[in-house]
mmCIF file of C-alpha atoms in Angstrom:
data_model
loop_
_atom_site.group_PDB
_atom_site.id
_atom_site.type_symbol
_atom_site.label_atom_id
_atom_site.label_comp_id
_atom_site.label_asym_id
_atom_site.label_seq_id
_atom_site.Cartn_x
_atom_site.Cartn_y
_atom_site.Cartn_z
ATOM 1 C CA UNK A 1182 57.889 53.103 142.817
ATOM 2 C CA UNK A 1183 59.235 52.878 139.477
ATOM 3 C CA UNK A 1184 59.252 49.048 137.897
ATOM 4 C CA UNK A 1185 63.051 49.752 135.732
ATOM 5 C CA UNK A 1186 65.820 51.973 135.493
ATOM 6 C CA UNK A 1187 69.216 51.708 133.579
ATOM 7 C CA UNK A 1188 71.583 53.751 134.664
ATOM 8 C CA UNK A 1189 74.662 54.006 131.883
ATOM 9 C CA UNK A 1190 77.984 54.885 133.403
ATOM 10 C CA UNK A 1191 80.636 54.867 130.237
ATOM 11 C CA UNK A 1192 83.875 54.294 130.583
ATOM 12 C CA UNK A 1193 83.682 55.243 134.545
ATOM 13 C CA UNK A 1194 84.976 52.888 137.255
ATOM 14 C CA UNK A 1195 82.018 50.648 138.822
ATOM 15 C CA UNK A 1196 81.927 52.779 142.331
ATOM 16 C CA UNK A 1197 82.701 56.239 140.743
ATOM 17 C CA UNK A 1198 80.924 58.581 143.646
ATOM 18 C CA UNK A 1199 79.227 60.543 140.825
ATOM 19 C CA UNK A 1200 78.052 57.446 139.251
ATOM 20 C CA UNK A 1201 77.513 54.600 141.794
ATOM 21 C CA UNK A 1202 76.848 56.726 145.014
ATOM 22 C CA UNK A 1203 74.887 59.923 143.580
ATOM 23 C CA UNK A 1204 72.804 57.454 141.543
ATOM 24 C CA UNK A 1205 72.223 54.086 141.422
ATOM 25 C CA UNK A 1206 72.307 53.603 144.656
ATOM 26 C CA UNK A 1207 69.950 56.253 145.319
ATOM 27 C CA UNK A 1208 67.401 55.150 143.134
ATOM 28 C CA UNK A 1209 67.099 51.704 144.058
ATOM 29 C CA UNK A 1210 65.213 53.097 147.137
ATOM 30 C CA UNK A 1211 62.700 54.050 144.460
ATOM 31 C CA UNK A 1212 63.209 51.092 141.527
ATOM 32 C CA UNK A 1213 62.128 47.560 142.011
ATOM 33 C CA UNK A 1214 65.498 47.022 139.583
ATOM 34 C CA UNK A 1215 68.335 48.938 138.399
ATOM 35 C CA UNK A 1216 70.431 47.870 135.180
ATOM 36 C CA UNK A 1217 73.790 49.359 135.861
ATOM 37 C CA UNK A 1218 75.410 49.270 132.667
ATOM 38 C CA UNK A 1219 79.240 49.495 133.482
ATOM 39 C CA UNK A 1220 82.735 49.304 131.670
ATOM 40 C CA UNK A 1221 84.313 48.140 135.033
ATOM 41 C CA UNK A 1222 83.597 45.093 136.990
ATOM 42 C CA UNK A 1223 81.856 45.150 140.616
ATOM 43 C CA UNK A 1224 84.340 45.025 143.306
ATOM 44 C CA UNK A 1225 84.005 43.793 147.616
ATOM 45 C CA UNK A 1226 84.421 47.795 147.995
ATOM 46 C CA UNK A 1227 80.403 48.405 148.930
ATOM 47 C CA UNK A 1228 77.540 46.069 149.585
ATOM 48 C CA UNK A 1229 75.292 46.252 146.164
ATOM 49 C CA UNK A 1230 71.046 46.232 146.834
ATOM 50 C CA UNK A 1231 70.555 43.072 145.623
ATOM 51 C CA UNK A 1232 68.136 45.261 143.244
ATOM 52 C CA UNK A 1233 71.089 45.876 141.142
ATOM 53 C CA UNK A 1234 71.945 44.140 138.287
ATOM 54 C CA UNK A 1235 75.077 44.705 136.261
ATOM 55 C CA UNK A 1236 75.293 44.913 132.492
ATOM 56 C CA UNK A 1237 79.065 44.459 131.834
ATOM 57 C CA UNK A 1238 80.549 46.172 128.681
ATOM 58 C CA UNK A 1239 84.256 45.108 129.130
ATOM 59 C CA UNK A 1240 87.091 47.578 130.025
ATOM 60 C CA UNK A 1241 85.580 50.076 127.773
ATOM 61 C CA UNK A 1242 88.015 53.521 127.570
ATOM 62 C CA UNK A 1243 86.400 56.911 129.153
ATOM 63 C CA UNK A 1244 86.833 59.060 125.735
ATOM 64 C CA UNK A 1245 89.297 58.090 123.290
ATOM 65 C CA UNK A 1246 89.873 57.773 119.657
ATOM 66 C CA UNK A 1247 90.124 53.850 120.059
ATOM 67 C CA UNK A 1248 86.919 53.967 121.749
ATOM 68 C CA UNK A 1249 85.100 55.324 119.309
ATOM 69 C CA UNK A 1250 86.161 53.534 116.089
ATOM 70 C CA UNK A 1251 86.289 50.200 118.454
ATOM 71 C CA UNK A 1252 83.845 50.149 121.380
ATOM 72 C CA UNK A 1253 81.008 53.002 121.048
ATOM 73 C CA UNK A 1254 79.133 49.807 118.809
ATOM 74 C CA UNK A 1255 79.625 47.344 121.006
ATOM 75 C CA UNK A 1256 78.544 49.040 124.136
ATOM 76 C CA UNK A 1257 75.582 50.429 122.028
ATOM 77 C CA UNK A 1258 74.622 47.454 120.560
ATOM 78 C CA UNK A 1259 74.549 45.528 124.708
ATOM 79 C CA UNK A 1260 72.378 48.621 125.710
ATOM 80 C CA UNK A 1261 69.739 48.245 123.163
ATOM 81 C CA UNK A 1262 69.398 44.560 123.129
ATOM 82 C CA UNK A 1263 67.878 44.575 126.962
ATOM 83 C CA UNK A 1264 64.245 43.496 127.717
ATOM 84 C CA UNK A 1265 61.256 46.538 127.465
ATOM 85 C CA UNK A 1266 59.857 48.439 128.862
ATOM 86 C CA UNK A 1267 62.376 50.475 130.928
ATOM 87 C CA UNK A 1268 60.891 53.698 133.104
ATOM 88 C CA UNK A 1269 64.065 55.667 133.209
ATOM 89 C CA UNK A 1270 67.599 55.706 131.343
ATOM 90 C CA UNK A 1271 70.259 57.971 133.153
ATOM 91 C CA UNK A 1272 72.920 58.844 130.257
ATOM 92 C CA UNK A 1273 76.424 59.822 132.180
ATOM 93 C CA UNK A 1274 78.584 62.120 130.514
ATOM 94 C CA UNK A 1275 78.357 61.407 126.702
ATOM 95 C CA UNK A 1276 78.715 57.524 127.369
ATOM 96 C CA UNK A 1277 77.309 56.307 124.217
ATOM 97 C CA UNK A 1278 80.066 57.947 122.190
ATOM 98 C CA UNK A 1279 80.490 60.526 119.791
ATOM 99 C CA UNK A 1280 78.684 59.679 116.260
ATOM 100 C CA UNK A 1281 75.034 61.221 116.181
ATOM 101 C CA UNK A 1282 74.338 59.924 119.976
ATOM 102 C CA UNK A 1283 71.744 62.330 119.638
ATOM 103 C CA UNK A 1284 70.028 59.865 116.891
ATOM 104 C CA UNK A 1285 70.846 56.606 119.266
ATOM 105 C CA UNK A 1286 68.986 58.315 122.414
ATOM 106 C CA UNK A 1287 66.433 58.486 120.453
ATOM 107 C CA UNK A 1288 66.687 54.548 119.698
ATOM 108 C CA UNK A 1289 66.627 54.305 123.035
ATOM 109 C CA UNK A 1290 63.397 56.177 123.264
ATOM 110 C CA UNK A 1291 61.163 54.300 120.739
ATOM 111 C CA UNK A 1292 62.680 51.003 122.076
ATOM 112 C CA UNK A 1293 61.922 51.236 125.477
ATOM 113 C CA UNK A 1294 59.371 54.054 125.817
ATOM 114 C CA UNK A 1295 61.488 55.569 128.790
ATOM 115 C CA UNK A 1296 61.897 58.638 129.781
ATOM 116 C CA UNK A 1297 65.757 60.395 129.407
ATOM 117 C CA UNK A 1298 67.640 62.280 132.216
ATOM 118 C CA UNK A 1299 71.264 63.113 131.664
ATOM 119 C CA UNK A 1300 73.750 63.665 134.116
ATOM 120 C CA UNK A 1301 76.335 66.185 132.336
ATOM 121 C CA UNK A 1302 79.028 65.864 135.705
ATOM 122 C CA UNK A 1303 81.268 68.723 134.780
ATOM 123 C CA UNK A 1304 80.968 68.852 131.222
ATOM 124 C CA UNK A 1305 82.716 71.647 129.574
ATOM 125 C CA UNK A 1306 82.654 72.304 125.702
ATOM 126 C CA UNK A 1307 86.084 72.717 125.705
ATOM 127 C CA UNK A 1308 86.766 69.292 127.519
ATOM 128 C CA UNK A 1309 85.146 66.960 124.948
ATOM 129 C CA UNK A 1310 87.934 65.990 123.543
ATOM 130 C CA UNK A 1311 90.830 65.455 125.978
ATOM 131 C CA UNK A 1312 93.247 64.468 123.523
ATOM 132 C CA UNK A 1313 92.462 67.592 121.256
ATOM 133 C CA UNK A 1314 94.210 70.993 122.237
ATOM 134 C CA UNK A 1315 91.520 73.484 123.119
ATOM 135 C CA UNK A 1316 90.541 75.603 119.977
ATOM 136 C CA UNK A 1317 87.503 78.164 120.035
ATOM 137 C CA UNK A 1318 86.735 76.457 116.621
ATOM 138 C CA UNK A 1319 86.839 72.718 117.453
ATOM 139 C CA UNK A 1320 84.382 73.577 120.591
ATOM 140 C CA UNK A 1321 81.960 75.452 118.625
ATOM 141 C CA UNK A 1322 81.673 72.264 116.155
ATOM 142 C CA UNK A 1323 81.776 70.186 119.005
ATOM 143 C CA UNK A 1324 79.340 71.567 120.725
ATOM 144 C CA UNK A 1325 76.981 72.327 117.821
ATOM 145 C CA UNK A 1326 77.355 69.203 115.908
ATOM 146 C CA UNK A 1327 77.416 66.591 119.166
ATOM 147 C CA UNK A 1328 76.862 68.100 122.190
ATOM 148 C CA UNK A 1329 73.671 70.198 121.369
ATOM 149 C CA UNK A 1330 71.358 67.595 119.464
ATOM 150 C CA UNK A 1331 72.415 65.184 122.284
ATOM 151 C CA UNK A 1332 71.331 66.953 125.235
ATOM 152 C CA UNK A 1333 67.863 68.586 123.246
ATOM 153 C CA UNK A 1334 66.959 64.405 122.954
ATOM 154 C CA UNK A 1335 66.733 64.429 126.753
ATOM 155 C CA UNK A 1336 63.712 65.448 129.111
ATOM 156 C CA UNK A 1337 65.972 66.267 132.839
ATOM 157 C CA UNK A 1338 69.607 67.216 133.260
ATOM 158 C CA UNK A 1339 72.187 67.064 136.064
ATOM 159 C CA UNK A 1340 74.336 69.465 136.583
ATOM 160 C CA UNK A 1341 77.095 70.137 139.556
ATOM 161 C CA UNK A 1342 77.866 73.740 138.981
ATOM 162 C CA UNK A 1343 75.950 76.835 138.218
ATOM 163 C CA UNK A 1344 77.825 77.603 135.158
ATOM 164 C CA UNK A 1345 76.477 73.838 134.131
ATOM 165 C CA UNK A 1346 73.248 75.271 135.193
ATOM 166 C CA UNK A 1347 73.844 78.189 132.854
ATOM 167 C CA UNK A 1348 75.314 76.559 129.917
ATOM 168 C CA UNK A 1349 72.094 74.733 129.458
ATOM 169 C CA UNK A 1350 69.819 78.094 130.014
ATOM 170 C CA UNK A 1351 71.448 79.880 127.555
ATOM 171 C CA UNK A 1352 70.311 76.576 124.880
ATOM 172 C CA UNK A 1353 66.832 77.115 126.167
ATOM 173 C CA UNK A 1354 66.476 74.370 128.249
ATOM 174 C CA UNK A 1355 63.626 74.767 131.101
ATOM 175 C CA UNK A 1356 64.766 75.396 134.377
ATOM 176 C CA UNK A 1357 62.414 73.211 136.038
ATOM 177 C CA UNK A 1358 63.945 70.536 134.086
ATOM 178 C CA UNK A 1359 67.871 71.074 135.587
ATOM 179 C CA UNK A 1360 68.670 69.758 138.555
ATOM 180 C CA UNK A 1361 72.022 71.181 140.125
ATOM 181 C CA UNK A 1362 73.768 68.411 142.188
ATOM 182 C CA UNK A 1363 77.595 69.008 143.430
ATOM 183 C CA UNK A 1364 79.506 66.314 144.207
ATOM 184 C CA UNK A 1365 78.620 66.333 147.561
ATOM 185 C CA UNK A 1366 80.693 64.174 150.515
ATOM 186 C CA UNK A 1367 79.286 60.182 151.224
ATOM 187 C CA UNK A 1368 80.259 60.534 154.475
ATOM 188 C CA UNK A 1369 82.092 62.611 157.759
ATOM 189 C CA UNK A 1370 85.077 60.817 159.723
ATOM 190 C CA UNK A 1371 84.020 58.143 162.089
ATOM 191 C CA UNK A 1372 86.533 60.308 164.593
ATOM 192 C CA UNK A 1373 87.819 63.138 164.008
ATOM 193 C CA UNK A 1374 91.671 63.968 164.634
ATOM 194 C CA UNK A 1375 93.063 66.558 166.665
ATOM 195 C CA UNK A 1376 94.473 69.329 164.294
ATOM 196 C CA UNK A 1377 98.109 69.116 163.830
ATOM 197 C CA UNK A 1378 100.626 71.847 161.777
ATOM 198 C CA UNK A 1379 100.087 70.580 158.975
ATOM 199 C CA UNK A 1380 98.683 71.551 155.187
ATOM 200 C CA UNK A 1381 97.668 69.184 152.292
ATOM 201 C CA UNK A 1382 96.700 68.580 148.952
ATOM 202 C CA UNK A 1383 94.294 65.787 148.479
ATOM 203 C CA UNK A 1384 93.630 63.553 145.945
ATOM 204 C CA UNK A 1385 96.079 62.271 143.096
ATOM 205 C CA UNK A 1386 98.348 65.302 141.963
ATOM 206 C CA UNK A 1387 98.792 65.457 138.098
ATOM 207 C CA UNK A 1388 99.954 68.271 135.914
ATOM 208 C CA UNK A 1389 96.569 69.762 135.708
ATOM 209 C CA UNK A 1390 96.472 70.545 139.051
ATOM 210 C CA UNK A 1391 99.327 72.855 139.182
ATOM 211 C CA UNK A 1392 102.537 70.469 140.562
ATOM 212 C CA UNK A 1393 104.937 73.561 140.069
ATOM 213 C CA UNK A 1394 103.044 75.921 142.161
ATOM 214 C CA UNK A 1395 101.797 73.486 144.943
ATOM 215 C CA UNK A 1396 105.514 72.815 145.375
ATOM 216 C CA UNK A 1397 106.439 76.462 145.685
ATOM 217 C CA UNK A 1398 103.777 76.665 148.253
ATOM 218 C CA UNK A 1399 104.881 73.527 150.198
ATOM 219 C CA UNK A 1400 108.890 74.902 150.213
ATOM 220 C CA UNK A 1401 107.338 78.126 151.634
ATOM 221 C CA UNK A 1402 105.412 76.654 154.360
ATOM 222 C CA UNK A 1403 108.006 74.296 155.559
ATOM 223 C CA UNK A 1404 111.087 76.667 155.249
ATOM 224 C CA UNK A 1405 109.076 79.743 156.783
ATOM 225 C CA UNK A 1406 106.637 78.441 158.321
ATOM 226 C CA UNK A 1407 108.072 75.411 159.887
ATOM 227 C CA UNK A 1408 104.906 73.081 159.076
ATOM 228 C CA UNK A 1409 104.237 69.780 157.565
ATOM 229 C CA UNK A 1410 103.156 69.511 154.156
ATOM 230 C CA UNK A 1411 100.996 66.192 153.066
ATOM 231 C CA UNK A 1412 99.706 64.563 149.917
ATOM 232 C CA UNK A 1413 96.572 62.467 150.960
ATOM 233 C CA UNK A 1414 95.283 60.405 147.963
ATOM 234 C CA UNK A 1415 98.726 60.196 145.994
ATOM 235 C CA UNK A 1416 101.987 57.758 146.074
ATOM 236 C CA UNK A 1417 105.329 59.446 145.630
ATOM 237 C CA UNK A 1418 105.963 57.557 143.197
ATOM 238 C CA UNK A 1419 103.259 58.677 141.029
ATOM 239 C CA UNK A 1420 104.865 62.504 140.742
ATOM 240 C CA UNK A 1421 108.299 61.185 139.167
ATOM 241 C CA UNK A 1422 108.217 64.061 136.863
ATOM 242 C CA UNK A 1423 105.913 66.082 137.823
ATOM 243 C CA UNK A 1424 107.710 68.632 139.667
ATOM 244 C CA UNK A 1425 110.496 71.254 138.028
ATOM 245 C CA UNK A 1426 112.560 70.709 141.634
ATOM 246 C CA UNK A 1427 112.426 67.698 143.269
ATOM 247 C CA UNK A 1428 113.570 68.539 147.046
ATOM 248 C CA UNK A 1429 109.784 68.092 148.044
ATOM 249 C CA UNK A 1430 110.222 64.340 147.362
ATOM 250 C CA UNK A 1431 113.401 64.663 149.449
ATOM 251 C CA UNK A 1432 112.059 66.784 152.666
ATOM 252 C CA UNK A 1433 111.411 64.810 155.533
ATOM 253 C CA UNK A 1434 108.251 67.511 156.550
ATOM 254 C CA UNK A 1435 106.516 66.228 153.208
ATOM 255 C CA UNK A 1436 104.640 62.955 153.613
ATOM 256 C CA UNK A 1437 102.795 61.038 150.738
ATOM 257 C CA UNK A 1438 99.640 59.119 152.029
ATOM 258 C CA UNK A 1439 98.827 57.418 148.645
ATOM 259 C CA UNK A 1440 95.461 56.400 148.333
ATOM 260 C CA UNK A 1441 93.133 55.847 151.351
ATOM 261 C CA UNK A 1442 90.151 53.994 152.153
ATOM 262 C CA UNK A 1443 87.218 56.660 151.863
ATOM 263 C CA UNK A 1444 86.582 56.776 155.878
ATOM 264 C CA UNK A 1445 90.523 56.787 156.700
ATOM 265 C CA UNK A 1446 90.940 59.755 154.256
ATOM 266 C CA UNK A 1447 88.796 61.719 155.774
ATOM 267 C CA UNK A 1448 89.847 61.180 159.096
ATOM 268 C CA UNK A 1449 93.382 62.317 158.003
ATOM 269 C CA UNK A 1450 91.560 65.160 156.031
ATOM 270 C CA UNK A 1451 90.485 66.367 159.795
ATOM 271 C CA UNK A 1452 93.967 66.509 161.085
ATOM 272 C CA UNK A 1453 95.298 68.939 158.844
ATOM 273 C CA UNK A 1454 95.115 73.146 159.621
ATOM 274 C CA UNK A 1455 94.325 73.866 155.972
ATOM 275 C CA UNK A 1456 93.732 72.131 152.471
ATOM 276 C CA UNK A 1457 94.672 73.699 149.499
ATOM 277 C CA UNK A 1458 93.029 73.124 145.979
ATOM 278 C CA UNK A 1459 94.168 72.766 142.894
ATOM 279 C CA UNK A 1460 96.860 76.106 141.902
ATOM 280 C CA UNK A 1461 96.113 76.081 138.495
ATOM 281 C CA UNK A 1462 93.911 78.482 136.616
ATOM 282 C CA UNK A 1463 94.696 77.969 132.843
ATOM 283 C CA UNK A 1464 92.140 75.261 132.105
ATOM 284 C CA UNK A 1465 88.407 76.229 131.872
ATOM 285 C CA UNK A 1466 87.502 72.648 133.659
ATOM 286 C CA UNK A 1467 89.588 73.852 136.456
ATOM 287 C CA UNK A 1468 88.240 77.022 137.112
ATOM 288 C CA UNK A 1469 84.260 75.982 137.364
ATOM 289 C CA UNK A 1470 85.361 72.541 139.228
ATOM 290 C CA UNK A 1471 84.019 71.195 141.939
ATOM 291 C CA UNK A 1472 85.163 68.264 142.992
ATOM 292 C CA UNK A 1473 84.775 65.467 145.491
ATOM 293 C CA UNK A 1474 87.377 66.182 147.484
ATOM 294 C CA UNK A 1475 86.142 70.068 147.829
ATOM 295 C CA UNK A 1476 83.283 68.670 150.244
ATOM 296 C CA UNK A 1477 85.593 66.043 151.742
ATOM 297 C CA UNK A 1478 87.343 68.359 152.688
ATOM 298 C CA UNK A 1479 84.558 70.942 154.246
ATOM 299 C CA UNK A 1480 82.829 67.556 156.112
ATOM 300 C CA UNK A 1481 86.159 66.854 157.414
ATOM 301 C CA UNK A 1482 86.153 70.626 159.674
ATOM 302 C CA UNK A 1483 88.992 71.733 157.424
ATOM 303 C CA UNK A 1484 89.254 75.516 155.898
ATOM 304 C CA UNK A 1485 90.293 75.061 152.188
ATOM 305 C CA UNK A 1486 93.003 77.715 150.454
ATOM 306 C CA UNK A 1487 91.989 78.138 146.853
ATOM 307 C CA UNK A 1488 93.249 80.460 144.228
ATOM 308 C CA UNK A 1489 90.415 83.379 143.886
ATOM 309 C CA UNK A 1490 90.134 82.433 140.093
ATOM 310 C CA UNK A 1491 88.340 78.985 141.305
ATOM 311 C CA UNK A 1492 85.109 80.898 140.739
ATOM 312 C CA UNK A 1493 82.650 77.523 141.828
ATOM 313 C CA UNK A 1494 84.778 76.828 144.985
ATOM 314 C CA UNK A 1495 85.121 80.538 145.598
ATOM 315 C CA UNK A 1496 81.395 81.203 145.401
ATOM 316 C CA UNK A 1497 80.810 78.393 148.307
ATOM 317 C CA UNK A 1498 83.458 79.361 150.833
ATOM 318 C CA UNK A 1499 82.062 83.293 150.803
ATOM 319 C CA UNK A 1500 78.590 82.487 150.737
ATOM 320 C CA UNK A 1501 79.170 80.090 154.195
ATOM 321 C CA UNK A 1502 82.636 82.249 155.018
ATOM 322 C CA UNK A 1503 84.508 78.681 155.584
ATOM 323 C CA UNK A 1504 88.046 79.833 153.708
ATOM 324 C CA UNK A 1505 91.106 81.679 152.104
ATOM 325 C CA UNK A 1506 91.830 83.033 148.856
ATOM 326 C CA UNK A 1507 95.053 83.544 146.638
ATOM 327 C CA UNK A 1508 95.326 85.576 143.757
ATOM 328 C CA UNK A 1509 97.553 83.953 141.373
ATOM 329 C CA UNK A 1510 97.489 86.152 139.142
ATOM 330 C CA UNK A 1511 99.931 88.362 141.208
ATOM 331 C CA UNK A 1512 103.247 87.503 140.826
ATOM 332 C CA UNK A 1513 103.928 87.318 144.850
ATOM 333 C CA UNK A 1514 100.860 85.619 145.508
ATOM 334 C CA UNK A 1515 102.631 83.323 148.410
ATOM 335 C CA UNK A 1516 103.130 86.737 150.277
ATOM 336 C CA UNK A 1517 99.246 87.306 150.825
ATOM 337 C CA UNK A 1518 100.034 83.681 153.032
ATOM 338 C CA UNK A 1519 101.501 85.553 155.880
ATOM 339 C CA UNK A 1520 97.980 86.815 157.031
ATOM 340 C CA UNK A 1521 96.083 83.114 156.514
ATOM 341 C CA UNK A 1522 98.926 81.613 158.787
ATOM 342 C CA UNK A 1523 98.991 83.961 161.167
ATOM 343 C CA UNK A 1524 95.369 85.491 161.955
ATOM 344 C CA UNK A 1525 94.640 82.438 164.464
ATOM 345 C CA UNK A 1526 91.346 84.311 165.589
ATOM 346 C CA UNK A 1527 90.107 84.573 161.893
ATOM 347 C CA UNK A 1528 91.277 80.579 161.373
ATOM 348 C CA UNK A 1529 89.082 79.764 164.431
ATOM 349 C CA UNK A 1530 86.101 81.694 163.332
ATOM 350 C CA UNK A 1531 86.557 80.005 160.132
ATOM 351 C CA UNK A 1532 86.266 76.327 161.684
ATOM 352 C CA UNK A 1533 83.768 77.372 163.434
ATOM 353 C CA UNK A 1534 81.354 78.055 160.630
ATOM 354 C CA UNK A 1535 82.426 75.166 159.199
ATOM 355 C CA UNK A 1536 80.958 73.118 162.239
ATOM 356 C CA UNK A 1537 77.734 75.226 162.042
ATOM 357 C CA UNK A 1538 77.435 74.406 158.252
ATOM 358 C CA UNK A 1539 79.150 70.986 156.851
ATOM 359 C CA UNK A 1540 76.286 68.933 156.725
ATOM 360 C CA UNK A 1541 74.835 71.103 154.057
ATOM 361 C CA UNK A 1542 77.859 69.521 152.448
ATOM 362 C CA UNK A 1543 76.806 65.497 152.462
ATOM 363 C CA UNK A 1544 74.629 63.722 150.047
ATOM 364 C CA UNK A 1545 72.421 62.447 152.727
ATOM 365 C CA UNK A 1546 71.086 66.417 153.049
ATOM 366 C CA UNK A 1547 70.467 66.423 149.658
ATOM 367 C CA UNK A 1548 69.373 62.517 148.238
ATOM 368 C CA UNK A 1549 65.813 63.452 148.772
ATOM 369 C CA UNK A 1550 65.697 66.404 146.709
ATOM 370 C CA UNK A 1551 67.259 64.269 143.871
ATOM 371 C CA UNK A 1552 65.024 61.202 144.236
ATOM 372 C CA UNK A 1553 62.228 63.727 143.730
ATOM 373 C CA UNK A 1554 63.649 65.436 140.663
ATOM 374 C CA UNK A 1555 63.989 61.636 139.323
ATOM 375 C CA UNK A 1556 60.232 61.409 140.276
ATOM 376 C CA UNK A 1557 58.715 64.185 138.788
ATOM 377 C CA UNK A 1558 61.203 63.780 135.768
ATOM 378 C CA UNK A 1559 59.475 60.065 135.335
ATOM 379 C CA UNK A 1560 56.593 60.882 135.643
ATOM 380 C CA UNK A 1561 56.823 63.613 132.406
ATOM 381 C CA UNK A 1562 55.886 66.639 134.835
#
């Protein structure tokens, strides 16, 4: 068992799956104590080990200008001044901000003689900067100047994706030193529901998720189709604006579910026919996602839609055969929906592989494998 471990989340909320549930819960099966050092306080919304003890850094911003000229010194400056020695550091995202954090992990290093893993979520070069406008320039001095002598300071990565997998390759980094970990599912629905007509999009809708075309979809399915449409994870009044015609805030077959306890989502996840992901494929970050609500929806028994440009998503659903493509690169892409909606033998075959396969989907499957890569990782093998 490993004495200390400091897990640093950024700017992330205090029960973020990727940081709360994929890791410091996780390894205080392993850690006699874990400093979580977190920008968000600790809410009633899980029971903490009592192993746990929280480093508070104030409401700290993910990645923004103001952060970094305001609060990358102060959060710095709380994470070094902790008691040595400490066994492990997990580094989310680029959480110690932007200025030579390749020079501070190595602070980090002399200071407290720990080893380094960082967990890269779904880090794109191109998504460094939020607030920037992607240029092939910018990235390349992004990722040269900050990104690379970061990530060479560190002795294991997390990854979710394979292209994470392969962006880290390609810098020379040793394979037995990644660890790929999706974003797996916490949990399957206490109960089940009975499948209903109905199609959804879950999670909170914003502009990068393709509002325009989910709402041509939607009109299509309830005007030709004659089934329900449903947002699960977003309030109607949070798309004021989002959509070029607003008769799907209007139609009484569209329902907004806002945001759900985890267990009650899922269980309305398992009521619907299909889920559909994101219909946008202009942004990189969308195209090799994989997110949360991908497995949600697979432990929920539900076939997911998603545009064949999705290339992480797509890659999962053929290798297990558990859903649909659309190519939206064809300008009558909601045409190839006549065959999805209407082949009820191919839907059932569909949920049935599903049942065969979802628990490859939940963390539980896969914790052990990742306690062992934090293992071996400590231990410098």
């Amino acid at each position: 068992m490993l004495k200390t471990a400091m897990v640093v989340g950024g700017g992330h909320p205090y029960f973020d799956k990727r940081v709360y549930l994929k890791c410091v819960e996780p390894l205080s099966k392993i850690c006699k104590e874990v400093m979580y050092v977190s920008a968000r306080k600790r809410t009633g919304q899980y029971e903490v080990p009592d192993n746990v003890v929280d480093v508070f850094v104030d409401n700290m911003p993910i990645r923004t200008v103001k952060r970094t000229i305001f609060w990358d010194r102060v959060h710095r400056e709380v994470i070094l001044s902790q008691e040595p020695p400490i066994d492990l550091i997990i580094l989310h995202d680029i959480p110690i901000g932007y200025v030579f954090p390749n020079r501070y992990v190595r602070k980090l290093k002399d200071k407290y003689q720990s080893k380094i893993i960082i967990d890269l979520h779904e880090y794109l070069p191109e998504t460094l900067f939020p607030s920037v406008p992607e240029n092939s320039l910018i990235t390349n001095i992004n990722d040269k100047m900050i990104v690379d002598p970061y990530i060479r300071e560190a002795d294991g990565y997390v990854v979710v994706s394979e292209h994470g997998r392969d962006y880290l390759l390609k810098k020379g980094i040793p394979e037995t030193n990644i660890l790929k970990s999706p974003n797996y599912a916490h949990s399957i629905p206490n109960v089940y529901g009975e499948k209903t007509n109905a199609i959804g999009f879950v999670g909170r809708l914003v502009r990068q998720n393709g509002p325009n075309a989910i709402a041509r979809m939607a009109r299509i399915v309830v005007e030709k189709y004659g089934l329900e449409f449903r947002f699960i994870g977003t309030d109607k009044d949070a798309v004021t604006g989002l959509f070029d015609d607003n008769w799907i805030l209007h139609n009484e077959k569209v329902s907004f579910f806002g945001m759900l306890p985890y267990e009650n989502m899922l269980q309305e996840i398992s009521k619907l026919k299909f889920v559909i992901s994101h219909l946008e494929i202009s942004a990189k970050n969308t195209i090799y996602s994989l997110p949360n609500k991908f497995f949600d929806s697979l432990v929920s028994k539900t076939p997911i839609i998603v545009p064949s440009q999705l290339i992480e998503q797509r890659s999962i659903l053929e290798e297990y055969d558990i859903g649909y493509y659309l190519d939206l690169e064809k300008s009558q892409w909601t045409d190839d929906l006549e065959k999805i909606f209407r082949d009820q033998k191919e839907y059932d075959r569909k949920v049935s592989n599903i049942a065969k396969h979802y628990r490859e989907f939940l963390w539980e499957t896969h914790e052990s494998e990742y306690l062992d890569f934090i293992k071996r990782i400590s231990k410098g093998e």
